[in-house]
XYZ file of C-alpha atoms in Angstrom:
721
model
C 0.000 0.000 0.000
C 1.314 3.454 -0.871
C 2.080 5.700 2.073
C 1.401 9.470 2.181
C 4.411 11.754 1.521
C 4.584 15.153 3.206
C 7.190 17.713 2.155
C 8.436 20.548 4.350
C 8.518 23.839 2.356
C 10.538 26.715 3.729
C 9.415 30.275 3.015
C 12.008 33.016 2.871
C 9.897 35.188 5.099
C 9.761 32.688 8.016
C 11.954 32.940 11.037
C 12.976 29.486 12.256
C 13.157 26.130 10.621
C 11.142 22.888 10.301
C 12.154 19.208 10.437
C 10.354 16.032 9.366
C 9.549 12.945 11.467
C 7.470 9.748 10.908
C 4.680 8.048 12.961
C 3.925 4.321 13.030
C 1.317 4.765 10.261
C 1.917 8.103 8.550
C 4.444 10.935 8.454
C 3.684 14.074 10.480
C 5.409 17.415 10.896
C 6.896 18.216 14.291
C 7.619 21.773 15.351
C 11.197 22.187 16.573
C 10.117 24.216 19.613
C 6.888 22.357 20.483
C 6.756 18.649 19.666
C 3.479 17.444 18.137
C 2.561 14.021 16.764
C 4.463 10.751 16.644
C 8.133 10.772 17.641
C 10.584 7.870 17.861
C 13.029 8.282 20.728
C 15.674 5.712 21.697
C 13.936 3.103 19.571
C 10.500 3.661 21.159
C 7.428 5.488 19.797
C 5.744 8.355 21.644
C 2.821 10.611 20.739
C 3.147 14.285 21.648
C 0.290 16.703 22.218
C 1.231 20.340 22.696
C 4.766 19.295 23.526
C 3.767 16.691 26.171
C 3.771 12.894 25.890
C 0.241 11.540 25.569
C -0.873 8.444 27.583
C -3.823 6.059 27.448
C -6.042 5.521 24.380
C -5.353 7.584 21.258
C -7.103 7.679 17.885
C -4.918 8.303 14.823
C -5.647 7.901 11.166
C -8.655 5.716 11.900
C -6.684 3.389 14.134
C -6.579 2.913 17.915
C -3.334 3.019 19.902
C -2.555 2.686 23.598
C 0.266 4.568 25.309
C 1.645 3.407 28.656
C 2.001 5.689 31.679
C 5.533 6.612 30.501
C 4.172 7.409 27.024
C 5.626 4.345 25.233
C 3.387 2.748 22.616
C 2.078 -0.776 23.150
C 2.994 -3.172 20.361
C 3.032 -6.948 19.869
C 1.191 -7.560 23.129
C -2.159 -8.115 24.816
C -3.808 -5.538 27.020
C -6.588 -5.992 29.559
C -8.497 -2.733 30.029
C -9.916 -1.520 33.333
C -13.383 -2.867 32.425
C -11.936 -6.303 31.618
C -12.035 -5.843 27.827
C -9.152 -7.407 25.897
C -7.128 -5.948 23.009
C -4.128 -7.002 20.940
C -1.724 -4.470 19.407
C 0.161 -5.133 16.153
C 3.879 -4.728 15.706
C 3.348 -1.112 14.555
C 1.012 -0.352 17.466
C -2.485 -0.336 16.006
C -5.082 -2.552 17.735
C -6.705 -5.322 15.679
C -10.321 -4.615 14.749
C -13.044 -6.177 12.618
C -10.946 -9.241 11.822
C -10.084 -12.842 12.628
C -6.384 -13.507 13.328
C -4.127 -16.289 14.563
C -1.801 -15.265 17.410
C 0.675 -17.815 18.776
C -1.249 -20.637 17.138
C -4.687 -19.655 18.525
C -7.580 -18.022 16.613
C -9.113 -14.779 17.857
C -11.938 -12.487 16.708
C -11.877 -8.700 17.192
C -14.885 -6.388 16.785
C -15.143 -2.941 15.224
C -14.240 -1.448 18.630
C -11.047 -3.586 18.661
C -12.308 -5.574 21.619
C -11.688 -9.324 21.516
C -14.872 -11.370 21.182
C -15.798 -14.946 22.134
C -13.826 -17.256 24.451
C -10.186 -18.289 24.193
C -6.872 -18.468 26.070
C -4.306 -15.669 25.848
C -0.686 -15.459 27.038
C 0.365 -12.167 28.638
C 3.534 -11.510 30.563
C 4.259 -15.234 30.738
C 0.847 -15.941 32.335
C -2.181 -17.701 30.839
C -5.618 -16.034 30.943
C -9.000 -17.443 29.886
C -11.415 -15.050 28.181
C -15.161 -15.649 28.167
C -17.407 -13.501 25.982
C -14.497 -11.102 25.515
C -13.813 -10.664 29.259
C -11.151 -12.092 31.570
C -12.544 -15.062 33.517
C -11.783 -15.693 37.218
C -12.340 -18.507 39.718
C -13.148 -22.078 38.676
C -13.767 -22.495 34.933
C -14.498 -25.363 32.550
C -12.682 -25.464 29.198
C -12.913 -28.336 26.740
C -13.851 -30.785 29.490
C -11.114 -29.748 31.961
C -11.337 -27.720 35.165
C -9.089 -24.671 35.672
C -8.643 -22.120 38.430
C -7.937 -18.435 37.669
C -6.861 -15.815 40.215
C -8.792 -12.597 40.801
C -6.565 -10.940 38.184
C -7.291 -13.781 35.719
C -3.880 -15.518 35.876
C -4.057 -19.307 35.710
C -2.916 -21.511 38.611
C -0.890 -24.672 38.032
C 1.145 -27.346 39.830
C -0.850 -27.086 43.038
C -3.737 -28.496 45.084
C -6.850 -26.356 45.424
C -10.374 -26.634 46.839
C -13.255 -25.865 44.493
C -16.343 -23.898 45.502
C -18.031 -27.056 46.879
C -15.043 -28.041 49.022
C -13.807 -30.780 46.661
C -10.039 -31.230 46.203
C -8.482 -30.763 42.761
C -4.904 -30.955 41.517
C -3.971 -28.471 38.800
C -1.243 -29.936 36.606
C 1.607 -28.086 34.873
C -0.629 -26.888 32.033
C -3.396 -25.792 34.457
C -6.094 -28.429 33.941
C -7.214 -30.564 36.896
C -6.217 -34.238 36.694
C -9.104 -36.629 35.923
C -9.591 -40.267 34.879
C -6.067 -41.219 35.818
C -3.588 -42.072 38.524
C -0.687 -39.738 39.205
C 2.313 -39.539 41.499
C 2.670 -36.077 43.052
C 5.580 -35.297 45.390
C 6.241 -39.017 45.795
C 2.650 -39.985 46.708
C 0.126 -41.801 44.511
C -3.343 -40.397 43.840
C -6.359 -41.542 41.823
C -8.703 -39.071 40.110
C -12.195 -39.874 38.701
C -13.987 -38.400 35.700
C -15.044 -35.395 37.794
C -11.397 -34.714 38.826
C -12.157 -35.832 42.412
C -9.453 -37.553 44.477
C -10.922 -40.989 45.140
C -8.282 -42.532 47.420
C -7.438 -41.489 50.978
C -4.032 -39.849 50.976
C -2.000 -36.949 52.348
C -1.567 -33.809 50.236
C 0.833 -30.887 50.624
C -1.349 -27.774 50.441
C -0.937 -24.161 51.642
C 2.396 -24.983 53.282
C 1.061 -27.822 55.450
C -0.054 -31.427 55.204
C -3.749 -32.208 54.854
C -5.585 -35.519 54.538
C -7.797 -36.091 51.498
C -10.714 -38.384 52.297
C -13.735 -39.026 50.059
C -12.509 -36.193 47.835
C -12.561 -33.599 50.662
C -10.236 -32.211 53.328
C -10.549 -34.095 56.632
C -10.686 -32.370 60.038
C -10.535 -33.466 63.671
C -9.044 -36.773 64.856
C -7.862 -39.101 62.091
C -6.031 -42.441 62.114
C -3.476 -43.201 59.399
C -1.217 -46.245 59.302
C -1.847 -46.918 63.014
C -0.925 -43.362 63.995
C -3.263 -40.737 65.438
C -3.387 -37.229 63.891
C -5.363 -34.088 64.628
C -6.382 -31.815 61.748
C -7.504 -28.236 62.406
C -10.708 -26.714 61.014
C -8.826 -25.693 57.845
C -7.430 -29.213 57.478
C -3.886 -28.284 58.517
C -2.082 -30.926 60.550
C -0.914 -30.345 64.107
C 2.818 -30.968 64.407
C 5.548 -30.208 66.966
C 3.013 -29.001 69.497
C 0.877 -29.921 72.507
C -2.915 -30.065 72.290
C -5.657 -30.506 74.898
C -8.987 -32.047 73.900
C -11.716 -33.197 76.253
C -9.439 -32.507 79.220
C -6.779 -34.868 77.818
C -3.289 -33.794 76.767
C -1.623 -34.912 73.525
C 1.795 -34.280 71.946
C 2.477 -34.393 68.196
C 5.678 -35.288 66.347
C 7.295 -33.153 63.633
C 5.553 -35.238 60.956
C 2.165 -34.953 62.722
C 1.612 -38.352 64.366
C 0.724 -38.239 68.080
C 3.193 -39.816 70.511
C 1.962 -43.035 72.160
C 3.252 -45.715 74.533
C 6.311 -43.666 75.384
C 7.818 -41.027 77.637
C 7.785 -37.405 76.491
C 9.660 -34.443 77.984
C 8.545 -30.835 77.470
C 9.978 -27.762 79.222
C 11.765 -30.001 81.705
C 8.554 -31.870 82.697
C 7.940 -35.542 81.943
C 4.795 -37.157 80.582
C 3.761 -40.649 79.525
C 1.393 -41.335 76.643
C -1.245 -44.097 76.548
C -1.765 -46.412 73.584
C -4.536 -43.979 72.547
C -1.926 -41.137 72.692
C -3.621 -39.383 75.639
C -1.220 -38.453 78.439
C -1.566 -40.225 81.791
C -3.606 -38.118 84.208
C -4.372 -38.652 87.924
C -3.117 -42.225 87.688
C -0.214 -44.557 88.422
C 2.075 -46.100 85.779
C 4.349 -49.090 86.175
C 7.286 -48.877 83.791
C 10.443 -50.972 83.906
C 9.352 -52.390 87.256
C 8.925 -48.934 88.860
C 5.789 -46.998 89.782
C 5.226 -43.364 88.722
C 2.340 -40.997 89.349
C 0.991 -38.378 86.922
C -0.894 -35.371 88.298
C -4.044 -33.588 87.085
C -1.979 -31.582 84.554
C -0.441 -34.904 83.357
C 3.050 -34.005 84.606
C 4.988 -36.689 86.458
C 5.018 -36.062 90.230
C 8.422 -35.687 91.944
C 9.564 -35.194 95.565
C 6.044 -35.345 96.969
C 3.459 -37.503 98.709
C 0.568 -39.014 96.759
C -1.869 -39.871 99.533
C 0.406 -42.050 101.704
C 2.879 -42.898 98.939
C 6.120 -41.001 98.376
C 7.809 -40.434 94.998
C 11.407 -39.225 94.862
C 13.182 -36.665 92.641
C 13.132 -39.093 89.712
C 9.393 -39.704 90.181
C 9.838 -43.284 91.472
C 7.604 -44.519 94.339
C 9.642 -45.383 97.461
C 7.938 -48.316 99.278
C 7.619 -48.539 103.083
C 8.343 -44.854 103.605
C 6.187 -43.412 106.408
C 4.462 -40.146 105.658
C 5.400 -37.550 108.298
C 2.520 -35.788 110.045
C 2.039 -33.094 112.681
C 1.844 -34.790 116.098
C 2.478 -34.475 119.843
C 5.617 -36.052 121.237
C 5.827 -36.979 124.957
C 9.211 -37.184 126.635
C 9.019 -38.057 130.321
C 6.442 -35.727 131.820
C 6.857 -33.069 129.107
C 5.420 -32.589 125.609
C 6.412 -30.886 122.377
C 4.663 -30.616 119.012
C 6.525 -31.836 115.902
C 5.477 -30.585 112.477
C 5.442 -32.857 109.405
C 8.685 -31.300 108.167
C 10.382 -31.930 111.535
C 10.263 -28.315 112.763
C 8.652 -27.140 116.041
C 7.553 -23.864 117.641
C 9.791 -22.184 120.205
C 9.045 -19.240 122.535
C 5.714 -18.539 120.854
C 2.035 -19.382 120.618
C 0.643 -22.003 118.200
C -2.946 -22.859 117.364
C -3.466 -26.633 117.222
C -6.903 -28.025 116.396
C -8.391 -24.593 117.110
C -6.816 -24.273 120.564
C -3.943 -22.050 121.795
C -0.747 -23.530 123.249
C 2.434 -21.881 124.521
C 5.905 -23.286 123.936
C 9.062 -22.185 125.772
C 12.446 -21.278 124.308
C 13.327 -24.986 123.959
C 10.030 -25.954 122.352
C 8.444 -27.596 125.424
C 4.706 -27.076 126.042
C 4.014 -24.634 128.888
C 1.447 -25.406 131.628
C 0.093 -23.382 134.536
C 0.621 -19.676 134.985
C 2.907 -17.858 132.501
C 3.740 -14.147 132.479
C 4.442 -12.831 128.988
C 5.201 -9.133 128.405
C 3.806 -8.303 131.872
C 0.548 -10.129 131.162
C -0.506 -13.325 132.902
C -1.960 -16.333 131.081
C -3.032 -19.702 132.340
C -2.510 -23.023 130.499
C -4.295 -26.130 131.679
C -1.936 -28.227 133.795
C -2.933 -31.439 131.990
C -3.708 -30.478 128.388
C -1.672 -27.261 128.061
C -4.679 -25.497 126.491
C -4.812 -21.767 127.192
C -7.863 -20.642 129.194
C -10.171 -18.469 127.125
C -12.721 -15.748 127.883
C -14.721 -16.098 131.096
C -14.428 -16.956 134.815
C -12.159 -19.790 135.843
C -11.528 -21.434 139.242
C -7.809 -22.075 139.643
C -6.324 -23.466 142.841
C -9.382 -22.377 144.846
C -9.501 -18.858 143.452
C -11.663 -17.361 140.691
C -10.030 -15.442 137.836
C -11.376 -13.705 134.761
C -9.697 -14.083 131.334
C -10.299 -11.779 128.398
C -10.998 -12.969 124.809
C -7.251 -13.347 124.015
C -6.562 -15.213 127.243
C -5.166 -12.212 129.186
C -5.900 -12.282 132.932
C -7.904 -9.290 134.227
C -6.436 -7.467 137.275
C -7.519 -4.632 139.575
C -10.810 -4.055 137.788
C -14.551 -4.656 137.952
C -16.107 -7.380 135.768
C -19.908 -7.002 135.543
C -20.144 -5.933 139.186
C -17.444 -8.275 140.386
C -14.014 -7.078 141.504
C -10.676 -8.741 140.837
C -7.610 -7.470 142.702
C -4.090 -6.753 141.476
C -3.270 -10.477 141.514
C -6.348 -11.229 139.401
C -8.270 -12.955 142.212
C -11.991 -12.339 142.566
C -12.755 -10.520 145.820
C -16.173 -11.662 146.934
C -16.976 -8.326 148.504
C -14.365 -5.594 148.466
C -15.849 -4.132 151.645
C -17.201 -7.292 153.337
C -15.841 -10.736 152.730
C -19.187 -12.239 153.589
C -22.331 -11.768 151.481
C -25.691 -13.350 151.005
C -26.007 -15.609 147.948
C -28.601 -14.440 145.465
C -29.753 -17.640 143.831
C -30.966 -17.425 140.265
C -32.394 -20.421 138.393
C -30.786 -21.089 134.971
C -31.159 -23.736 132.270
C -27.904 -25.306 131.042
C -27.178 -27.599 128.082
C -24.602 -30.248 128.898
C -22.830 -32.059 126.047
C -21.791 -35.565 127.073
C -18.952 -37.068 125.042
C -19.287 -40.465 123.506
C -18.227 -43.463 125.542
C -15.805 -45.737 123.670
C -12.909 -48.225 123.945
C -10.042 -49.329 121.721
C -10.025 -52.685 119.889
C -7.481 -54.372 117.622
C -8.722 -54.752 114.009
C -6.828 -57.014 111.601
C -6.423 -55.910 107.993
C -5.626 -58.386 105.279
C -2.964 -57.581 102.714
C -4.094 -55.195 99.970
C -3.372 -56.515 96.477
C -4.388 -55.832 92.903
C -4.043 -57.683 89.643
C -1.929 -55.963 87.017
C -2.277 -56.894 83.368
C 1.106 -56.319 81.832
C 1.182 -55.353 78.210
C 3.658 -56.994 75.989
C 7.141 -55.659 76.389
C 8.525 -54.189 73.234
C 10.903 -51.612 71.902
C 11.037 -49.553 68.750
C 13.673 -50.128 66.148
C 14.191 -48.473 62.808
C 13.537 -51.367 60.425
C 14.144 -50.815 56.722
C 11.980 -47.710 56.660
C 13.972 -44.821 55.226
C 12.493 -41.378 55.269
C 10.308 -40.430 52.361
C 11.431 -37.217 50.728
C 11.499 -35.256 47.510
C 13.508 -32.382 46.155
C 11.952 -28.949 45.976
C 13.293 -25.728 44.570
C 13.675 -23.109 47.296
C 13.747 -19.521 46.094
C 15.974 -17.108 47.947
C 15.243 -13.429 47.640
C 18.042 -11.109 46.722
C 20.205 -9.745 49.512
C 20.596 -5.986 49.471
C 21.302 -2.856 51.438
C 20.712 0.834 50.928
C 23.435 3.282 49.945
C 23.447 7.011 49.399
C 23.934 7.752 45.714
C 24.910 11.244 44.689
C 23.157 12.534 41.626
C 24.773 15.379 39.723
C 22.648 18.201 38.509
C 20.117 17.198 35.871
C 20.777 19.059 32.643
C 19.730 18.853 29.076
C 21.310 20.003 25.900
C 19.482 22.670 23.946
C 20.253 22.784 20.275
C 19.913 26.342 19.113
C 19.114 26.734 15.472
C 21.409 29.011 13.583
C 20.632 32.656 14.014
C 19.872 34.442 10.815
C 17.457 36.805 9.158
C 16.637 37.795 5.657
C 17.474 41.298 4.371
C 18.432 42.958 1.086
C 22.128 43.784 1.116
C 24.802 44.425 -1.415
C 26.081 40.937 -0.701
C 24.496 37.846 -2.035
C 22.911 35.612 0.540
C 25.450 33.266 2.120
C 23.361 30.226 1.638
C 22.244 27.935 -1.111
C 19.617 25.262 -1.651
C 20.534 21.633 -2.104
C 18.453 18.588 -2.850
C 18.687 15.890 -0.198
C 17.543 12.361 -1.043
C 15.753 10.418 1.694
C 15.528 6.634 1.484
C 12.222 4.918 2.210
C 11.346 4.356 5.810
C 10.138 0.922 6.876
C 10.402 -1.816 9.447
C 10.500 -5.580 9.621
C 7.366 -7.348 10.976
C 7.990 -10.750 12.503
C 5.188 -13.258 12.098
C 5.027 -16.046 14.674
C 4.713 -19.622 13.570
C 1.139 -20.830 13.196
C -0.059 -24.066 14.718
C -1.904 -25.591 17.677
C -1.367 -27.678 20.816
C -2.177 -31.390 20.629
C -2.503 -33.743 23.618
C -0.424 -36.931 23.239
C -1.129 -39.771 25.633
C 1.839 -41.888 26.721
C 0.980 -45.348 28.037
C 2.607 -46.620 31.159
C 5.898 -48.454 30.842
C 5.948 -51.752 32.740
C 7.478 -55.204 32.904
C 6.569 -58.503 34.533
C 8.443 -60.211 37.335
C 8.006 -63.576 39.083
C 7.460 -63.199 42.862
C 6.403 -65.407 45.743
C 3.250 -63.666 47.014
C 1.392 -64.029 50.350
C -2.215 -65.087 49.728
C -3.367 -63.243 52.877
C -1.750 -59.790 52.651
C -0.255 -59.818 49.134
C 3.318 -59.080 50.322
C 6.388 -60.333 48.456
C 7.956 -63.184 50.484
C 11.284 -63.881 48.739
C 14.068 -64.499 51.244
C 11.807 -64.214 54.354
C 9.098 -66.856 53.928
C 9.567 -68.314 57.422
C 9.587 -64.886 59.041
C 6.433 -63.913 57.138
C 4.626 -67.112 58.184
C 5.701 -66.478 61.810
C 4.445 -62.870 61.558
C 0.908 -64.069 60.650
C 1.073 -66.992 63.112
C 1.643 -64.544 66.016
C -1.688 -62.992 65.074
C -3.478 -66.329 64.844
C -3.528 -66.241 61.033
C -2.664 -69.047 58.649
C -1.524 -68.277 55.118
C -0.930 -69.785 51.722
C 1.514 -68.519 49.169
C 2.292 -69.075 45.520
C 4.555 -67.871 42.732
C 2.840 -65.231 40.616
C 3.781 -63.109 37.664
C 3.449 -59.471 38.858
C 3.302 -56.359 36.686
C 5.849 -53.729 37.758
C 5.121 -50.177 36.585
C 8.393 -48.477 35.591
C 6.724 -45.218 34.489
C 3.148 -44.009 35.005
C 1.013 -43.187 31.995
C 0.863 -39.458 31.291
C -0.461 -36.816 28.869
C 1.825 -34.330 27.107
C 0.967 -31.063 25.364
C 2.781 -30.964 21.972
C 2.934 -27.923 19.670
C 1.970 -28.792 16.094
C 3.311 -26.172 13.685
C 1.185 -25.576 10.586
C 3.181 -22.607 9.247
C 6.741 -21.581 10.036
C 7.508 -18.114 11.379
C 8.542 -15.486 8.812
C 9.674 -11.886 8.594
C 8.000 -9.262 6.356
C 9.310 -5.826 5.368
C 6.650 -3.158 5.737
C 7.228 0.272 4.054
C 6.089 3.034 6.294
C 7.048 5.838 3.850
C 8.351 5.826 0.307
C 11.721 7.412 -0.497
C 11.503 11.175 -1.274
C 13.542 14.270 -2.103
C 13.470 17.340 0.076
C 14.714 20.940 -0.299
C 16.761 21.871 2.710
C 18.663 24.969 3.686
C 22.418 24.824 3.989
C 23.389 26.738 7.118
C 26.035 29.437 6.936
C 26.400 29.653 10.643
C 26.528 26.516 12.684
C 24.033 25.942 15.451
C 25.457 25.713 18.941
C 24.715 23.786 22.095
C 23.952 25.129 25.565
C 23.613 23.167 28.797
C 20.544 24.070 30.844
C 20.261 22.938 34.518
C 16.826 21.425 35.043
C 17.463 20.128 38.541
C 20.271 20.759 41.001
C 22.418 17.819 42.104
C 20.946 15.711 44.950
C 21.572 12.576 47.080
C 19.257 9.585 46.977
C 18.969 6.396 49.026
C 19.022 3.508 46.581
C 18.931 -0.249 47.056
C 22.220 -1.956 46.288
C 21.875 -5.666 45.585
C 24.602 -7.566 47.415
C 23.482 -10.928 46.209
C 21.017 -11.704 43.480
C 18.012 -13.878 44.294
C 18.727 -17.534 43.688
C 17.012 -20.910 43.873
C 18.416 -24.125 45.240
C 17.335 -27.723 45.341
C 16.640 -28.858 48.900
C 15.471 -32.140 50.248
C 11.948 -31.996 51.686
C 11.166 -34.858 54.066
C 7.649 -36.088 53.318
C 7.786 -38.685 56.058
C 10.596 -39.168 58.534
C 12.123 -42.580 59.027
C 10.011 -44.465 61.532
C 10.304 -47.337 63.923
C 8.147 -50.380 64.325
C 7.331 -52.366 67.440
C 9.513 -55.349 68.303
C 7.903 -57.631 70.946
C 10.403 -58.711 73.608
C 7.954 -60.417 75.965
C 4.296 -61.393 75.613
C 1.689 -59.761 77.832
C 1.203 -61.341 81.282
C -0.813 -60.896 84.487
C 0.776 -60.302 87.923
C -0.666 -59.905 91.415
C 0.927 -56.946 93.213
C 0.881 -56.553 97.021
C 0.217 -52.890 97.605
C 0.200 -53.170 101.400
C 1.061 -56.040 103.721
C -1.538 -57.284 106.225
C -1.540 -55.239 109.467
C -3.283 -54.747 112.818
C -4.870 -51.418 113.657
C -6.196 -49.965 116.858
C -9.717 -48.720 116.214
C -12.137 -46.917 118.458
C -15.362 -48.793 119.268
C -18.195 -46.496 120.349
C -20.081 -47.958 123.333
C -22.428 -44.996 123.635
C -22.873 -42.092 121.208
C -22.322 -38.577 122.444
C -25.504 -36.966 123.703
C -26.832 -33.617 124.868
C -28.703 -33.066 128.160
C -30.571 -30.003 129.392
C -30.381 -29.422 133.186
C -31.782 -26.787 135.543
C -29.698 -25.406 138.419
C -29.473 -22.397 140.759
C -26.463 -20.144 140.506
C -25.443 -17.213 142.676
C -25.758 -14.042 140.663
C -22.980 -12.466 142.751
C -20.270 -15.101 143.023
C -21.385 -17.634 140.443
C -21.501 -20.510 142.959
C -23.787 -23.393 141.989
C -26.290 -24.391 144.704
C -25.805 -27.933 145.921
């Protein structure tokens, strides 16, 4: 197609000059002082309006262009507009419109508004997008019988597990579609997918940075058993690992690979625990291990250096038999008493309340009886029991004394009309020793203690039957860890430095200075004809073709093996051991030689590019060659440096080490141990306590209460005989 040719004509009356430039589709004039139109700078196209770079959508010569935020023209690429509409820009920048084209082997339709129509995949920035009705699709999508997942920005997910909107588990393969109607090995584990892309077998999956258990095509939660190990899965399906967990008041501990500890000791923060066969920690109960007894408290920690009822456990938690539990008790030595505490200590030179009663002990710890003066105050302790007399009147050695609430003896004072002298004695009548008794009748409640005697009671030995579990230990038996290699991406290492920027300047090209006037001299200039070659560019056309799915059958061979008819295990080299293994469980087996298919490589599908037309280059003429009249300058133009911005310092990131990836081993399942039985389970009778005789109190008559009436002197308190 012929291109338009525009010539710049210079008039002798004009001041200034004009130059010619070319746009992607047609040549346009650009003013030297104010840029207007298409300009190619540093190999990139820009569109100027009134001297400024235009951005966004632009219409030119009946075609649509899009300019990025820095003004550069989009070309040879897809663009997704803010409303989700999709466009493709040709090598020279114009958007396709009203046509059907093949781009990277796929067919696309564009409307009169240049928007893509229909549904199809596009590749942009190395990412795949699915369009539906000319818009970018998101979420779960069906395409040609396969399920895909697209992010909120439309980018396709691949090589990962994902839950669909109904909670079903899907695996998105390398080309994005969910596996279906096949078996596949992913990260060393085998999975089966049905026609709906559901996972049909129960198996672990690595998802969202943790392990989750797929069961019936969904993520399992709560308690789960797998290969005789107990696991707990959170509400999001993530597996508990390397942590403690309490459920239903029971404590559990989980290994690094998720299985709960069981039938073993466990130490955490310096405290010891023991786990049942059901993985729950012992709690408020005794454990016999290696012939020793241990007790576990309400928080499941092993008790140490303490009494459990009447049983003592030492610093290592072991029960020490026949050790008497110390208690607080009175000790009699000759005719004196002292009170020993459970820890062996005793009170000296002080009061102590024992069973709700006050007792005084001297400087050596002996119980005080009789009168005792303390800090100039007299107290009286019963001569037999040592109990301090409390509030009220008391006859002592033929005299009556009054004690206050704290046991202090009253002296030289009146008590309710009665006088006690300086020695504390009641004076019947301060003026007259004799007085007439004033008898007053009163009712009194008398509490009679029970009448009892001591008898010897014989106790038989206390025993219990202990069912001993089989004795076993764990050994690592031919079970290496299961692992795979993953690529770990390391971000770049960097720091910030201060970078000094010199002043920002630009070079201004001044056109030659001249003017036109009539002088006696001829003009010092002449006109020459300059030939311009045609302007064009090379357009690269991508190869045309399509992707075809090629199915590769599995690669296998047959081997002859001796196979167990009960469990299907291979028995070569260990037939006797295998028979013994089933015999221990009461099982009898048969075995035979069978030809077994061994899969060397799983069947798989492969996307293959089928090229229908090779790529080619085409020369496109943007402007035909032309001749132009130009002025030959008599005075050269000159250059001046203009400072646009003074020099400044800036903090910039300096990359010390570029980001890198490395292959690391990821342990899918640590090596594990299996139980080796050392001794079969047995039952043993344990004597907890030998037979003994005990002195017990036999009540002959229960305590009783009696109400009596008597006459008491209101003056002296004497009871009438």
